[in-house]
mmCIF file of C-alpha atoms in Angstrom:
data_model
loop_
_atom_site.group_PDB
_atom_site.id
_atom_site.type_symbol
_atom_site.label_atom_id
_atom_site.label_comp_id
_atom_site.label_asym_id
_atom_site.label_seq_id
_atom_site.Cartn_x
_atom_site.Cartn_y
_atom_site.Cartn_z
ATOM 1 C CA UNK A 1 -27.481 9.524 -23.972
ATOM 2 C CA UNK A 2 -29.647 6.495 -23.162
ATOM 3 C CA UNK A 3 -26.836 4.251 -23.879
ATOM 4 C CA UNK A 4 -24.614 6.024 -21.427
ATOM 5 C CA UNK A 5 -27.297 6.360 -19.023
ATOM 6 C CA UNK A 6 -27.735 2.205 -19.099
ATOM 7 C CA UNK A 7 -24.293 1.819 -18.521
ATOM 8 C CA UNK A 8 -23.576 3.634 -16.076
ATOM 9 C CA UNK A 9 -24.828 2.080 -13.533
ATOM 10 C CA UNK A 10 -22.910 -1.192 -14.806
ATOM 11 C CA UNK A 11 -19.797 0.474 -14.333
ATOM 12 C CA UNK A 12 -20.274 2.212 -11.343
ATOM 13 C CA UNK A 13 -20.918 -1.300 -9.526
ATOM 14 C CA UNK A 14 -17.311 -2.645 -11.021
ATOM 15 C CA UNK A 15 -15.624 0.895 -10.328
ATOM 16 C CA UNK A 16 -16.900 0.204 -6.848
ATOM 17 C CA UNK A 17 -15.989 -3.315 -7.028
ATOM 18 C CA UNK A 18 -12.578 -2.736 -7.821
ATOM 19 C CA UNK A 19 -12.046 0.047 -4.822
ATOM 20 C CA UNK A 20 -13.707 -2.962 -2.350
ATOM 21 C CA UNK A 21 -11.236 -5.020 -3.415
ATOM 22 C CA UNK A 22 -8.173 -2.763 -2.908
ATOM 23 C CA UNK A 23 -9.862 -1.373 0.544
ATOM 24 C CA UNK A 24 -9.711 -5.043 1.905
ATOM 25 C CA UNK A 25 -6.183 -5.559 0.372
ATOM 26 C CA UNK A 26 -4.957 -2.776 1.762
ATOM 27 C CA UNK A 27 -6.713 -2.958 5.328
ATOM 28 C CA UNK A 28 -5.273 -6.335 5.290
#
């Protein structure tokens, strides 16, 4: 559980990343 819980938040910030970088692509 702790192990999830301290990477979550890593991969939430490069799930978000990722959907940035295909928002900008795409508004482009």
């Amino acid at each position: 559980m702790s192990i999830a819980l301290s990477h979550f938040p890593i991969l939430y910030i490069c799930y978000d990343i990722v959907i940035f970088q295909y928002d900008s692509i795409f508004m482009k």
